[in-house]
Amino acid sequence: MSGSRKVALVTGGGRGIGLGIAKALAGQGFDVAFSGRKPAEDVEASVEAIRDAGDGQTRVLYVQSDVSDAAGREALVAAVESEFGALHVLVNNAGVAPDVRADMMEATEASFDRLIDINLKGPYFLTQLVANWMKRQHEADAGFRGSVIYIGSISATVVSTNRGDYCISKAGIAMSAQLWAARLAAFGCAAYEVRPGVTVTDMTSGVKEKYDKLIAEGLTVEPRWGVPEDIGSAVAVLATGRLPYAPGQVLHVDGGLTLQRL
């Protein structure tokens, strides 16, 4: 059992935005579980980085798991329960880009299915598993409070016609957060969405030159790329309950990219 410490699970927490979130939560006193598709020996540096971000007592668990696989989701939740005995925060962060940035006129059904399974279906049904566990925790302790935080994208509303499947998945994520916010409230839990903009990750490394130029030309109000720590800070605010009475809210962490301007 994790005792009085709260526990967070971050999917895709071994690198990029997920690692930034996991480190931020460790810094707020959470024990942290994170998942990914790599074998454990390949994420040892991430485990240490998360532990080092904590208070010297932080427990860190890595579970190799594919969120698109039903058995993998069940095994992930079971591993967290076995290790910690409780879960207070789920961060649905794991996601992929299209195999190929293909024009919508040429995109393949196989690529669409792969991306939707990972980015949208997997988080939806992982949340279902966790929501039922949170409900049981609330029934055992009326003071239990949990939260589910979805990491979305400005692509939920900003069109990229060479990434139609990705945009659709993020629009679905936005609605998932709203749906779960409505459903979770019955047992003292909340759901939110954090919506990053152009952020430094492996996924965006191939378009660095493009966005360097756009940012220099005024794409964002704050003239820089976002970094994983920006997203981690936003998630920490939600996970620690510092945005009360606001279920279903969306935090835009995009440097003002989607701010309407004349």
PDB file of N, CA, C and O in Angstrom, residues 93-168:
ATOM      1  N   ASN A  93      -1.968  10.121 -21.446  1.00  0.00           N
ATOM      2  CA  ASN A  93      -1.027  10.868 -22.271  1.00  0.00           C
ATOM      3  C   ASN A  93      -0.574  10.114 -23.516  1.00  0.00           C
ATOM      4  O   ASN A  93      -0.251  10.733 -24.522  1.00  0.00           O
ATOM      5  N   ALA A  94      -0.529   8.791 -23.457  1.00  0.00           N
ATOM      6  CA  ALA A  94       0.037   8.008 -24.560  1.00  0.00           C
ATOM      7  C   ALA A  94      -0.668   8.313 -25.879  1.00  0.00           C
ATOM      8  O   ALA A  94      -1.901   8.396 -25.944  1.00  0.00           O
ATOM      9  N   GLY A  95       0.111   8.492 -26.911  1.00  0.00           N
ATOM     10  CA  GLY A  95      -0.448   8.763 -28.225  1.00  0.00           C
ATOM     11  C   GLY A  95       0.619   8.707 -29.287  1.00  0.00           C
ATOM     12  O   GLY A  95       1.817   8.771 -28.993  1.00  0.00           O
ATOM     13  N   VAL A  96       0.182   8.571 -30.522  1.00  0.00           N
ATOM     14  CA  VAL A  96       1.112   8.470 -31.646  1.00  0.00           C
ATOM     15  C   VAL A  96       0.688   9.415 -32.760  1.00  0.00           C
ATOM     16  O   VAL A  96      -0.465   9.847 -32.833  1.00  0.00           O
ATOM     17  N   ALA A  97       1.643   9.723 -33.616  1.00  0.00           N
ATOM     18  CA  ALA A  97       1.370  10.456 -34.849  1.00  0.00           C
ATOM     19  C   ALA A  97       1.018   9.450 -35.942  1.00  0.00           C
ATOM     20  O   ALA A  97       1.235   8.248 -35.780  1.00  0.00           O
ATOM     21  N   PRO A  98       0.472   9.912 -37.058  1.00  0.00           N
ATOM     22  CA  PRO A  98       0.227   8.990 -38.169  1.00  0.00           C
ATOM     23  C   PRO A  98       1.534   8.347 -38.639  1.00  0.00           C
ATOM     24  O   PRO A  98       2.617   8.933 -38.501  1.00  0.00           O
ATOM     25  N   ASP A  99       1.424   7.139 -39.174  1.00  0.00           N
ATOM     26  CA  ASP A  99       2.596   6.486 -39.761  1.00  0.00           C
ATOM     27  C   ASP A  99       3.218   7.383 -40.827  1.00  0.00           C
ATOM     28  O   ASP A  99       4.434   7.512 -40.916  1.00  0.00           O
ATOM     29  N   VAL A 100       2.358   7.989 -41.616  1.00  0.00           N
ATOM     30  CA  VAL A 100       2.780   8.895 -42.681  1.00  0.00           C
ATOM     31  C   VAL A 100       1.833  10.090 -42.673  1.00  0.00           C
ATOM     32  O   VAL A 100       0.617   9.922 -42.561  1.00  0.00           O
ATOM     33  N   ARG A 101       2.409  11.294 -42.768  1.00  0.00           N
ATOM     34  CA  ARG A 101       1.556  12.481 -42.885  1.00  0.00           C
ATOM     35  C   ARG A 101       0.994  12.512 -44.308  1.00  0.00           C
ATOM     36  O   ARG A 101       1.593  13.075 -45.223  1.00  0.00           O
ATOM     37  N   ALA A 102      -0.164  11.909 -44.469  1.00  0.00           N
ATOM     38  CA  ALA A 102      -0.739  11.746 -45.806  1.00  0.00           C
ATOM     39  C   ALA A 102      -1.945  12.660 -45.985  1.00  0.00           C
ATOM     40  O   ALA A 102      -2.748  12.840 -45.065  1.00  0.00           O
ATOM     41  N   ASP A 103      -2.047  13.234 -47.170  1.00  0.00           N
ATOM     42  CA  ASP A 103      -3.229  14.016 -47.511  1.00  0.00           C
ATOM     43  C   ASP A 103      -4.478  13.159 -47.301  1.00  0.00           C
ATOM     44  O   ASP A 103      -4.479  11.951 -47.549  1.00  0.00           O
ATOM     45  N   MET A 104      -5.551  13.768 -46.829  1.00  0.00           N
ATOM     46  CA  MET A 104      -6.789  13.037 -46.574  1.00  0.00           C
ATOM     47  C   MET A 104      -7.300  12.294 -47.809  1.00  0.00           C
ATOM     48  O   MET A 104      -7.997  11.286 -47.690  1.00  0.00           O
ATOM     49  N   MET A 105      -6.956  12.775 -48.989  1.00  0.00           N
ATOM     50  CA  MET A 105      -7.378  12.117 -50.221  1.00  0.00           C
ATOM     51  C   MET A 105      -6.648  10.795 -50.450  1.00  0.00           C
ATOM     52  O   MET A 105      -7.072   9.985 -51.280  1.00  0.00           O
ATOM     53  N   GLU A 106      -5.560  10.584 -49.717  1.00  0.00           N
ATOM     54  CA  GLU A 106      -4.728   9.405 -49.948  1.00  0.00           C
ATOM     55  C   GLU A 106      -4.483   8.570 -48.698  1.00  0.00           C
ATOM     56  O   GLU A 106      -3.878   7.501 -48.761  1.00  0.00           O
ATOM     57  N   ALA A 107      -4.935   9.015 -47.536  1.00  0.00           N
ATOM     58  CA  ALA A 107      -4.661   8.321 -46.275  1.00  0.00           C
ATOM     59  C   ALA A 107      -5.277   6.919 -46.285  1.00  0.00           C
ATOM     60  O   ALA A 107      -6.310   6.673 -46.907  1.00  0.00           O
ATOM     61  N   THR A 108      -4.622   6.003 -45.558  1.00  0.00           N
ATOM     62  CA  THR A 108      -5.054   4.610 -45.569  1.00  0.00           C
ATOM     63  C   THR A 108      -5.900   4.266 -44.358  1.00  0.00           C
ATOM     64  O   THR A 108      -5.744   4.840 -43.273  1.00  0.00           O
ATOM     65  N   GLU A 109      -6.757   3.289 -44.531  1.00  0.00           N
ATOM     66  CA  GLU A 109      -7.610   2.829 -43.443  1.00  0.00           C
ATOM     67  C   GLU A 109      -6.781   2.147 -42.355  1.00  0.00           C
ATOM     68  O   GLU A 109      -7.081   2.283 -41.159  1.00  0.00           O
ATOM     69  N   ALA A 110      -5.736   1.443 -42.735  1.00  0.00           N
ATOM     70  CA  ALA A 110      -4.894   0.757 -41.748  1.00  0.00           C
ATOM     71  C   ALA A 110      -4.229   1.762 -40.816  1.00  0.00           C
ATOM     72  O   ALA A 110      -4.171   1.562 -39.589  1.00  0.00           O
ATOM     73  N   SER A 111      -3.732   2.855 -41.366  1.00  0.00           N
ATOM     74  CA  SER A 111      -3.108   3.891 -40.541  1.00  0.00           C
ATOM     75  C   SER A 111      -4.141   4.518 -39.610  1.00  0.00           C
ATOM     76  O   SER A 111      -3.871   4.767 -38.427  1.00  0.00           O
ATOM     77  N   PHE A 112      -5.337   4.763 -40.132  1.00  0.00           N
ATOM     78  CA  PHE A 112      -6.414   5.348 -39.328  1.00  0.00           C
ATOM     79  C   PHE A 112      -6.754   4.447 -38.145  1.00  0.00           C
ATOM     80  O   PHE A 112      -6.843   4.898 -36.998  1.00  0.00           O
ATOM     81  N   ASP A 113      -6.931   3.153 -38.421  1.00  0.00           N
ATOM     82  CA  ASP A 113      -7.313   2.218 -37.367  1.00  0.00           C
ATOM     83  C   ASP A 113      -6.250   2.151 -36.269  1.00  0.00           C
ATOM     84  O   ASP A 113      -6.573   2.146 -35.073  1.00  0.00           O
ATOM     85  N   ARG A 114      -4.975   2.085 -36.663  1.00  0.00           N
ATOM     86  CA  ARG A 114      -3.885   2.020 -35.682  1.00  0.00           C
ATOM     87  C   ARG A 114      -3.906   3.246 -34.783  1.00  0.00           C
ATOM     88  O   ARG A 114      -3.827   3.139 -33.554  1.00  0.00           O
ATOM     89  N   LEU A 115      -4.011   4.422 -35.387  1.00  0.00           N
ATOM     90  CA  LEU A 115      -3.944   5.655 -34.612  1.00  0.00           C
ATOM     91  C   LEU A 115      -5.149   5.807 -33.688  1.00  0.00           C
ATOM     92  O   LEU A 115      -4.999   6.176 -32.516  1.00  0.00           O
ATOM     93  N   ILE A 116      -6.334   5.517 -34.178  1.00  0.00           N
ATOM     94  CA  ILE A 116      -7.537   5.654 -33.352  1.00  0.00           C
ATOM     95  C   ILE A 116      -7.519   4.661 -32.191  1.00  0.00           C
ATOM     96  O   ILE A 116      -7.916   4.986 -31.071  1.00  0.00           O
ATOM     97  N   ASP A 117      -7.034   3.458 -32.430  1.00  0.00           N
ATOM     98  CA  ASP A 117      -6.948   2.466 -31.362  1.00  0.00           C
ATOM     99  C   ASP A 117      -6.059   2.955 -30.223  1.00  0.00           C
ATOM    100  O   ASP A 117      -6.376   2.771 -29.040  1.00  0.00           O
ATOM    101  N   ILE A 118      -4.931   3.562 -30.559  1.00  0.00           N
ATOM    102  CA  ILE A 118      -3.980   4.010 -29.542  1.00  0.00           C
ATOM    103  C   ILE A 118      -4.408   5.332 -28.910  1.00  0.00           C
ATOM    104  O   ILE A 118      -4.399   5.493 -27.688  1.00  0.00           O
ATOM    105  N   ASN A 119      -4.781   6.285 -29.735  1.00  0.00           N
ATOM    106  CA  ASN A 119      -5.024   7.644 -29.258  1.00  0.00           C
ATOM    107  C   ASN A 119      -6.396   7.856 -28.631  1.00  0.00           C
ATOM    108  O   ASN A 119      -6.552   8.730 -27.770  1.00  0.00           O
ATOM    109  N   LEU A 120      -7.385   7.069 -29.057  1.00  0.00           N
ATOM    110  CA  LEU A 120      -8.760   7.360 -28.633  1.00  0.00           C
ATOM    111  C   LEU A 120      -9.433   6.183 -27.938  1.00  0.00           C
ATOM    112  O   LEU A 120      -9.899   6.321 -26.805  1.00  0.00           O
ATOM    113  N   LYS A 121      -9.468   5.032 -28.595  1.00  0.00           N
ATOM    114  CA  LYS A 121     -10.156   3.891 -27.982  1.00  0.00           C
ATOM    115  C   LYS A 121      -9.446   3.423 -26.717  1.00  0.00           C
ATOM    116  O   LYS A 121     -10.091   3.156 -25.696  1.00  0.00           O
ATOM    117  N   GLY A 122      -8.126   3.311 -26.774  1.00  0.00           N
ATOM    118  CA  GLY A 122      -7.364   2.844 -25.620  1.00  0.00           C
ATOM    119  C   GLY A 122      -7.596   3.696 -24.385  1.00  0.00           C
ATOM    120  O   GLY A 122      -7.960   3.176 -23.319  1.00  0.00           O
ATOM    121  N   PRO A 123      -7.408   5.022 -24.466  1.00  0.00           N
ATOM    122  CA  PRO A 123      -7.652   5.869 -23.297  1.00  0.00           C
ATOM    123  C   PRO A 123      -9.094   5.814 -22.791  1.00  0.00           C
ATOM    124  O   PRO A 123      -9.331   5.874 -21.584  1.00  0.00           O
ATOM    125  N   TYR A 124     -10.042   5.682 -23.702  1.00  0.00           N
ATOM    126  CA  TYR A 124     -11.446   5.629 -23.291  1.00  0.00           C
ATOM    127  C   TYR A 124     -11.696   4.422 -22.391  1.00  0.00           C
ATOM    128  O   TYR A 124     -12.302   4.540 -21.311  1.00  0.00           O
ATOM    129  N   PHE A 125     -11.212   3.264 -22.817  1.00  0.00           N
ATOM    130  CA  PHE A 125     -11.484   2.059 -22.045  1.00  0.00           C
ATOM    131  C   PHE A 125     -10.530   1.885 -20.865  1.00  0.00           C
ATOM    132  O   PHE A 125     -10.895   1.237 -19.877  1.00  0.00           O
ATOM    133  N   LEU A 126      -9.352   2.488 -20.916  1.00  0.00           N
ATOM    134  CA  LEU A 126      -8.518   2.528 -19.723  1.00  0.00           C
ATOM    135  C   LEU A 126      -9.198   3.378 -18.654  1.00  0.00           C
ATOM    136  O   LEU A 126      -9.226   3.009 -17.469  1.00  0.00           O
ATOM    137  N   THR A 127      -9.769   4.489 -19.063  1.00  0.00           N
ATOM    138  CA  THR A 127     -10.509   5.334 -18.118  1.00  0.00           C
ATOM    139  C   THR A 127     -11.682   4.569 -17.522  1.00  0.00           C
ATOM    140  O   THR A 127     -11.981   4.705 -16.326  1.00  0.00           O
ATOM    141  N   GLN A 128     -12.347   3.761 -18.322  1.00  0.00           N
ATOM    142  CA  GLN A 128     -13.457   2.961 -17.802  1.00  0.00           C
ATOM    143  C   GLN A 128     -12.987   2.047 -16.668  1.00  0.00           C
ATOM    144  O   GLN A 128     -13.628   1.959 -15.610  1.00  0.00           O
ATOM    145  N   LEU A 129     -11.851   1.368 -16.868  1.00  0.00           N
ATOM    146  CA  LEU A 129     -11.305   0.506 -15.819  1.00  0.00           C
ATOM    147  C   LEU A 129     -10.977   1.305 -14.559  1.00  0.00           C
ATOM    148  O   LEU A 129     -11.331   0.920 -13.443  1.00  0.00           O
ATOM    149  N   VAL A 130     -10.297   2.428 -14.751  1.00  0.00           N
ATOM    150  CA  VAL A 130      -9.881   3.242 -13.613  1.00  0.00           C
ATOM    151  C   VAL A 130     -11.085   3.880 -12.927  1.00  0.00           C
ATOM    152  O   VAL A 130     -11.128   3.971 -11.692  1.00  0.00           O
ATOM    153  N   ALA A 131     -12.060   4.309 -13.706  1.00  0.00           N
ATOM    154  CA  ALA A 131     -13.251   4.927 -13.124  1.00  0.00           C
ATOM    155  C   ALA A 131     -13.977   3.962 -12.195  1.00  0.00           C
ATOM    156  O   ALA A 131     -14.441   4.339 -11.111  1.00  0.00           O
ATOM    157  N   ASN A 132     -14.069   2.713 -12.601  1.00  0.00           N
ATOM    158  CA  ASN A 132     -14.721   1.721 -11.741  1.00  0.00           C
ATOM    159  C   ASN A 132     -13.908   1.477 -10.477  1.00  0.00           C
ATOM    160  O   ASN A 132     -14.481   1.274  -9.394  1.00  0.00           O
ATOM    161  N   TRP A 133     -12.585   1.506 -10.599  1.00  0.00           N
ATOM    162  CA  TRP A 133     -11.738   1.372  -9.409  1.00  0.00           C
ATOM    163  C   TRP A 133     -11.891   2.594  -8.504  1.00  0.00           C
ATOM    164  O   TRP A 133     -12.028   2.458  -7.287  1.00  0.00           O
ATOM    165  N   MET A 134     -11.914   3.786  -9.087  1.00  0.00           N
ATOM    166  CA  MET A 134     -12.111   4.995  -8.276  1.00  0.00           C
ATOM    167  C   MET A 134     -13.467   4.971  -7.581  1.00  0.00           C
ATOM    168  O   MET A 134     -13.594   5.398  -6.425  1.00  0.00           O
ATOM    169  N   LYS A 135     -14.471   4.476  -8.255  1.00  0.00           N
ATOM    170  CA  LYS A 135     -15.804   4.362  -7.642  1.00  0.00           C
ATOM    171  C   LYS A 135     -15.731   3.456  -6.410  1.00  0.00           C
ATOM    172  O   LYS A 135     -16.303   3.768  -5.360  1.00  0.00           O
ATOM    173  N   ARG A 136     -15.031   2.326  -6.528  1.00  0.00           N
ATOM    174  CA  ARG A 136     -14.895   1.424  -5.384  1.00  0.00           C
ATOM    175  C   ARG A 136     -14.126   2.086  -4.245  1.00  0.00           C
ATOM    176  O   ARG A 136     -14.471   1.909  -3.062  1.00  0.00           O
ATOM    177  N   GLN A 137     -13.119   2.866  -4.585  1.00  0.00           N
ATOM    178  CA  GLN A 137     -12.363   3.570  -3.548  1.00  0.00           C
ATOM    179  C   GLN A 137     -13.238   4.600  -2.832  1.00  0.00           C
ATOM    180  O   GLN A 137     -13.150   4.780  -1.612  1.00  0.00           O
ATOM    181  N   HIS A 138     -14.079   5.280  -3.604  1.00  0.00           N
ATOM    182  CA  HIS A 138     -14.978   6.274  -3.008  1.00  0.00           C
ATOM    183  C   HIS A 138     -16.013   5.605  -2.120  1.00  0.00           C
ATOM    184  O   HIS A 138     -16.368   6.136  -1.053  1.00  0.00           O
ATOM    185  N   GLU A 139     -16.495   4.437  -2.531  1.00  0.00           N
ATOM    186  CA  GLU A 139     -17.479   3.717  -1.714  1.00  0.00           C
ATOM    187  C   GLU A 139     -16.859   3.248  -0.397  1.00  0.00           C
ATOM    188  O   GLU A 139     -17.542   3.206   0.628  1.00  0.00           O
ATOM    189  N   ALA A 140     -15.565   2.923  -0.432  1.00  0.00           N
ATOM    190  CA  ALA A 140     -14.874   2.489   0.786  1.00  0.00           C
ATOM    191  C   ALA A 140     -14.484   3.660   1.670  1.00  0.00           C
ATOM    192  O   ALA A 140     -14.333   3.512   2.888  1.00  0.00           O
ATOM    193  N   ASP A 141     -14.326   4.836   1.068  1.00  0.00           N
ATOM    194  CA  ASP A 141     -13.903   6.035   1.793  1.00  0.00           C
ATOM    195  C   ASP A 141     -14.549   7.243   1.134  1.00  0.00           C
ATOM    196  O   ASP A 141     -14.130   7.668   0.060  1.00  0.00           O
ATOM    197  N   ALA A 142     -15.573   7.786   1.779  1.00  0.00           N
ATOM    198  CA  ALA A 142     -16.328   8.901   1.190  1.00  0.00           C
ATOM    199  C   ALA A 142     -15.467  10.121   0.941  1.00  0.00           C
ATOM    200  O   ALA A 142     -15.829  10.996   0.144  1.00  0.00           O
ATOM    201  N   GLY A 143     -14.307  10.196   1.596  1.00  0.00           N
ATOM    202  CA  GLY A 143     -13.416  11.332   1.398  1.00  0.00           C
ATOM    203  C   GLY A 143     -12.481  11.169   0.225  1.00  0.00           C
ATOM    204  O   GLY A 143     -11.721  12.099  -0.100  1.00  0.00           O
ATOM    205  N   PHE A 144     -12.535  10.026  -0.457  1.00  0.00           N
ATOM    206  CA  PHE A 144     -11.647   9.806  -1.596  1.00  0.00           C
ATOM    207  C   PHE A 144     -11.966  10.779  -2.728  1.00  0.00           C
ATOM    208  O   PHE A 144     -13.128  10.990  -3.066  1.00  0.00           O
ATOM    209  N   ARG A 145     -10.920  11.371  -3.291  1.00  0.00           N
ATOM    210  CA  ARG A 145     -11.066  12.243  -4.447  1.00  0.00           C
ATOM    211  C   ARG A 145     -10.049  11.821  -5.506  1.00  0.00           C
ATOM    212  O   ARG A 145      -8.860  11.646  -5.214  1.00  0.00           O
ATOM    213  N   GLY A 146     -10.516  11.631  -6.705  1.00  0.00           N
ATOM    214  CA  GLY A 146      -9.633  11.244  -7.798  1.00  0.00           C
ATOM    215  C   GLY A 146      -9.842  12.142  -8.995  1.00  0.00           C
ATOM    216  O   GLY A 146     -10.768  12.964  -9.036  1.00  0.00           O
ATOM    217  N   SER A 147      -8.977  11.984  -9.982  1.00  0.00           N
ATOM    218  CA  SER A 147      -9.136  12.758 -11.208  1.00  0.00           C
ATOM    219  C   SER A 147      -8.552  12.008 -12.394  1.00  0.00           C
ATOM    220  O   SER A 147      -7.632  11.194 -12.251  1.00  0.00           O
ATOM    221  N   VAL A 148      -9.119  12.290 -13.550  1.00  0.00           N
ATOM    222  CA  VAL A 148      -8.638  11.769 -14.826  1.00  0.00           C
ATOM    223  C   VAL A 148      -8.300  12.969 -15.691  1.00  0.00           C
ATOM    224  O   VAL A 148      -9.138  13.866 -15.872  1.00  0.00           O
ATOM    225  N   ILE A 149      -7.082  12.993 -16.196  1.00  0.00           N
ATOM    226  CA  ILE A 149      -6.614  14.135 -16.984  1.00  0.00           C
ATOM    227  C   ILE A 149      -6.209  13.637 -18.369  1.00  0.00           C
ATOM    228  O   ILE A 149      -5.334  12.772 -18.495  1.00  0.00           O
ATOM    229  N   TYR A 150      -6.866  14.153 -19.367  1.00  0.00           N
ATOM    230  CA  TYR A 150      -6.558  13.802 -20.751  1.00  0.00           C
ATOM    231  C   TYR A 150      -5.583  14.829 -21.333  1.00  0.00           C
ATOM    232  O   TYR A 150      -5.790  16.033 -21.184  1.00  0.00           O
ATOM    233  N   ILE A 151      -4.553  14.336 -21.999  1.00  0.00           N
ATOM    234  CA  ILE A 151      -3.654  15.222 -22.740  1.00  0.00           C
ATOM    235  C   ILE A 151      -4.130  15.246 -24.184  1.00  0.00           C
ATOM    236  O   ILE A 151      -3.998  14.279 -24.924  1.00  0.00           O
ATOM    237  N   GLY A 152      -4.735  16.364 -24.538  1.00  0.00           N
ATOM    238  CA  GLY A 152      -5.274  16.519 -25.880  1.00  0.00           C
ATOM    239  C   GLY A 152      -4.283  17.214 -26.789  1.00  0.00           C
ATOM    240  O   GLY A 152      -3.075  16.978 -26.735  1.00  0.00           O
ATOM    241  N   SER A 153      -4.783  18.109 -27.618  1.00  0.00           N
ATOM    242  CA  SER A 153      -3.937  18.848 -28.557  1.00  0.00           C
ATOM    243  C   SER A 153      -4.768  19.959 -29.179  1.00  0.00           C
ATOM    244  O   SER A 153      -5.993  19.830 -29.316  1.00  0.00           O
ATOM    245  N   ILE A 154      -4.082  21.022 -29.587  1.00  0.00           N
ATOM    246  CA  ILE A 154      -4.783  22.050 -30.353  1.00  0.00           C
ATOM    247  C   ILE A 154      -5.363  21.469 -31.638  1.00  0.00           C
ATOM    248  O   ILE A 154      -6.277  22.050 -32.234  1.00  0.00           O
ATOM    249  N   SER A 155      -4.877  20.284 -32.033  1.00  0.00           N
ATOM    250  CA  SER A 155      -5.404  19.632 -33.243  1.00  0.00           C
ATOM    251  C   SER A 155      -6.850  19.178 -33.071  1.00  0.00           C
ATOM    252  O   SER A 155      -7.472  18.731 -34.033  1.00  0.00           O
ATOM    253  N   ALA A 156      -7.395  19.298 -31.865  1.00  0.00           N
ATOM    254  CA  ALA A 156      -8.825  19.036 -31.678  1.00  0.00           C
ATOM    255  C   ALA A 156      -9.674  20.042 -32.432  1.00  0.00           C
ATOM    256  O   ALA A 156     -10.806  19.745 -32.836  1.00  0.00           O
ATOM    257  N   THR A 157      -9.123  21.251 -32.630  1.00  0.00           N
ATOM    258  CA  THR A 157      -9.886  22.306 -33.312  1.00  0.00           C
ATOM    259  C   THR A 157      -9.122  22.971 -34.449  1.00  0.00           C
ATOM    260  O   THR A 157      -9.721  23.697 -35.246  1.00  0.00           O
ATOM    261  N   VAL A 158      -7.805  22.762 -34.515  1.00  0.00           N
ATOM    262  CA  VAL A 158      -6.984  23.375 -35.561  1.00  0.00           C
ATOM    263  C   VAL A 158      -6.716  22.326 -36.640  1.00  0.00           C
ATOM    264  O   VAL A 158      -6.127  21.281 -36.371  1.00  0.00           O
ATOM    265  N   VAL A 159      -7.145  22.600 -37.845  1.00  0.00           N
ATOM    266  CA  VAL A 159      -7.140  21.615 -38.923  1.00  0.00           C
ATOM    267  C   VAL A 159      -5.748  21.411 -39.522  1.00  0.00           C
ATOM    268  O   VAL A 159      -5.045  22.377 -39.824  1.00  0.00           O
ATOM    269  N   SER A 160      -5.370  20.134 -39.677  1.00  0.00           N
ATOM    270  CA  SER A 160      -4.195  19.761 -40.471  1.00  0.00           C
ATOM    271  C   SER A 160      -4.653  18.678 -41.443  1.00  0.00           C
ATOM    272  O   SER A 160      -4.872  17.529 -41.051  1.00  0.00           O
ATOM    273  N   THR A 161      -4.824  19.015 -42.713  1.00  0.00           N
ATOM    274  CA  THR A 161      -5.411  18.063 -43.653  1.00  0.00           C
ATOM    275  C   THR A 161      -4.476  16.918 -44.025  1.00  0.00           C
ATOM    276  O   THR A 161      -4.904  15.960 -44.660  1.00  0.00           O
ATOM    277  N   ASN A 162      -3.208  16.998 -43.595  1.00  0.00           N
ATOM    278  CA  ASN A 162      -2.311  15.860 -43.801  1.00  0.00           C
ATOM    279  C   ASN A 162      -2.191  14.998 -42.547  1.00  0.00           C
ATOM    280  O   ASN A 162      -1.360  14.104 -42.479  1.00  0.00           O
ATOM    281  N   ARG A 163      -3.059  15.281 -41.556  1.00  0.00           N
ATOM    282  CA  ARG A 163      -3.100  14.486 -40.322  1.00  0.00           C
ATOM    283  C   ARG A 163      -4.554  14.358 -39.858  1.00  0.00           C
ATOM    284  O   ARG A 163      -4.870  14.553 -38.698  1.00  0.00           O
ATOM    285  N   GLY A 164      -5.423  14.026 -40.800  1.00  0.00           N
ATOM    286  CA  GLY A 164      -6.845  13.973 -40.466  1.00  0.00           C
ATOM    287  C   GLY A 164      -7.163  13.017 -39.340  1.00  0.00           C
ATOM    288  O   GLY A 164      -7.946  13.337 -38.439  1.00  0.00           O
ATOM    289  N   ASP A 165      -6.535  11.849 -39.359  1.00  0.00           N
ATOM    290  CA  ASP A 165      -6.806  10.864 -38.314  1.00  0.00           C
ATOM    291  C   ASP A 165      -6.360  11.370 -36.946  1.00  0.00           C
ATOM    292  O   ASP A 165      -7.042  11.173 -35.937  1.00  0.00           O
ATOM    293  N   TYR A 166      -5.232  12.047 -36.892  1.00  0.00           N
ATOM    294  CA  TYR A 166      -4.740  12.593 -35.627  1.00  0.00           C
ATOM    295  C   TYR A 166      -5.701  13.659 -35.101  1.00  0.00           C
ATOM    296  O   TYR A 166      -6.055  13.660 -33.908  1.00  0.00           O
ATOM    297  N   CYS A 167      -6.148  14.559 -35.970  1.00  0.00           N
ATOM    298  CA  CYS A 167      -7.083  15.612 -35.546  1.00  0.00           C
ATOM    299  C   CYS A 167      -8.383  15.008 -35.024  1.00  0.00           C
ATOM    300  O   CYS A 167      -8.924  15.451 -33.994  1.00  0.00           O
ATOM    301  N   ILE A 168      -8.886  13.994 -35.715  1.00  0.00           N
ATOM    302  CA  ILE A 168     -10.120  13.341 -35.277  1.00  0.00           C
ATOM    303  C   ILE A 168      -9.922  12.688 -33.914  1.00  0.00           C
ATOM    304  O   ILE A 168     -10.793  12.768 -33.033  1.00  0.00           O
TER     305      ILE A 168
END
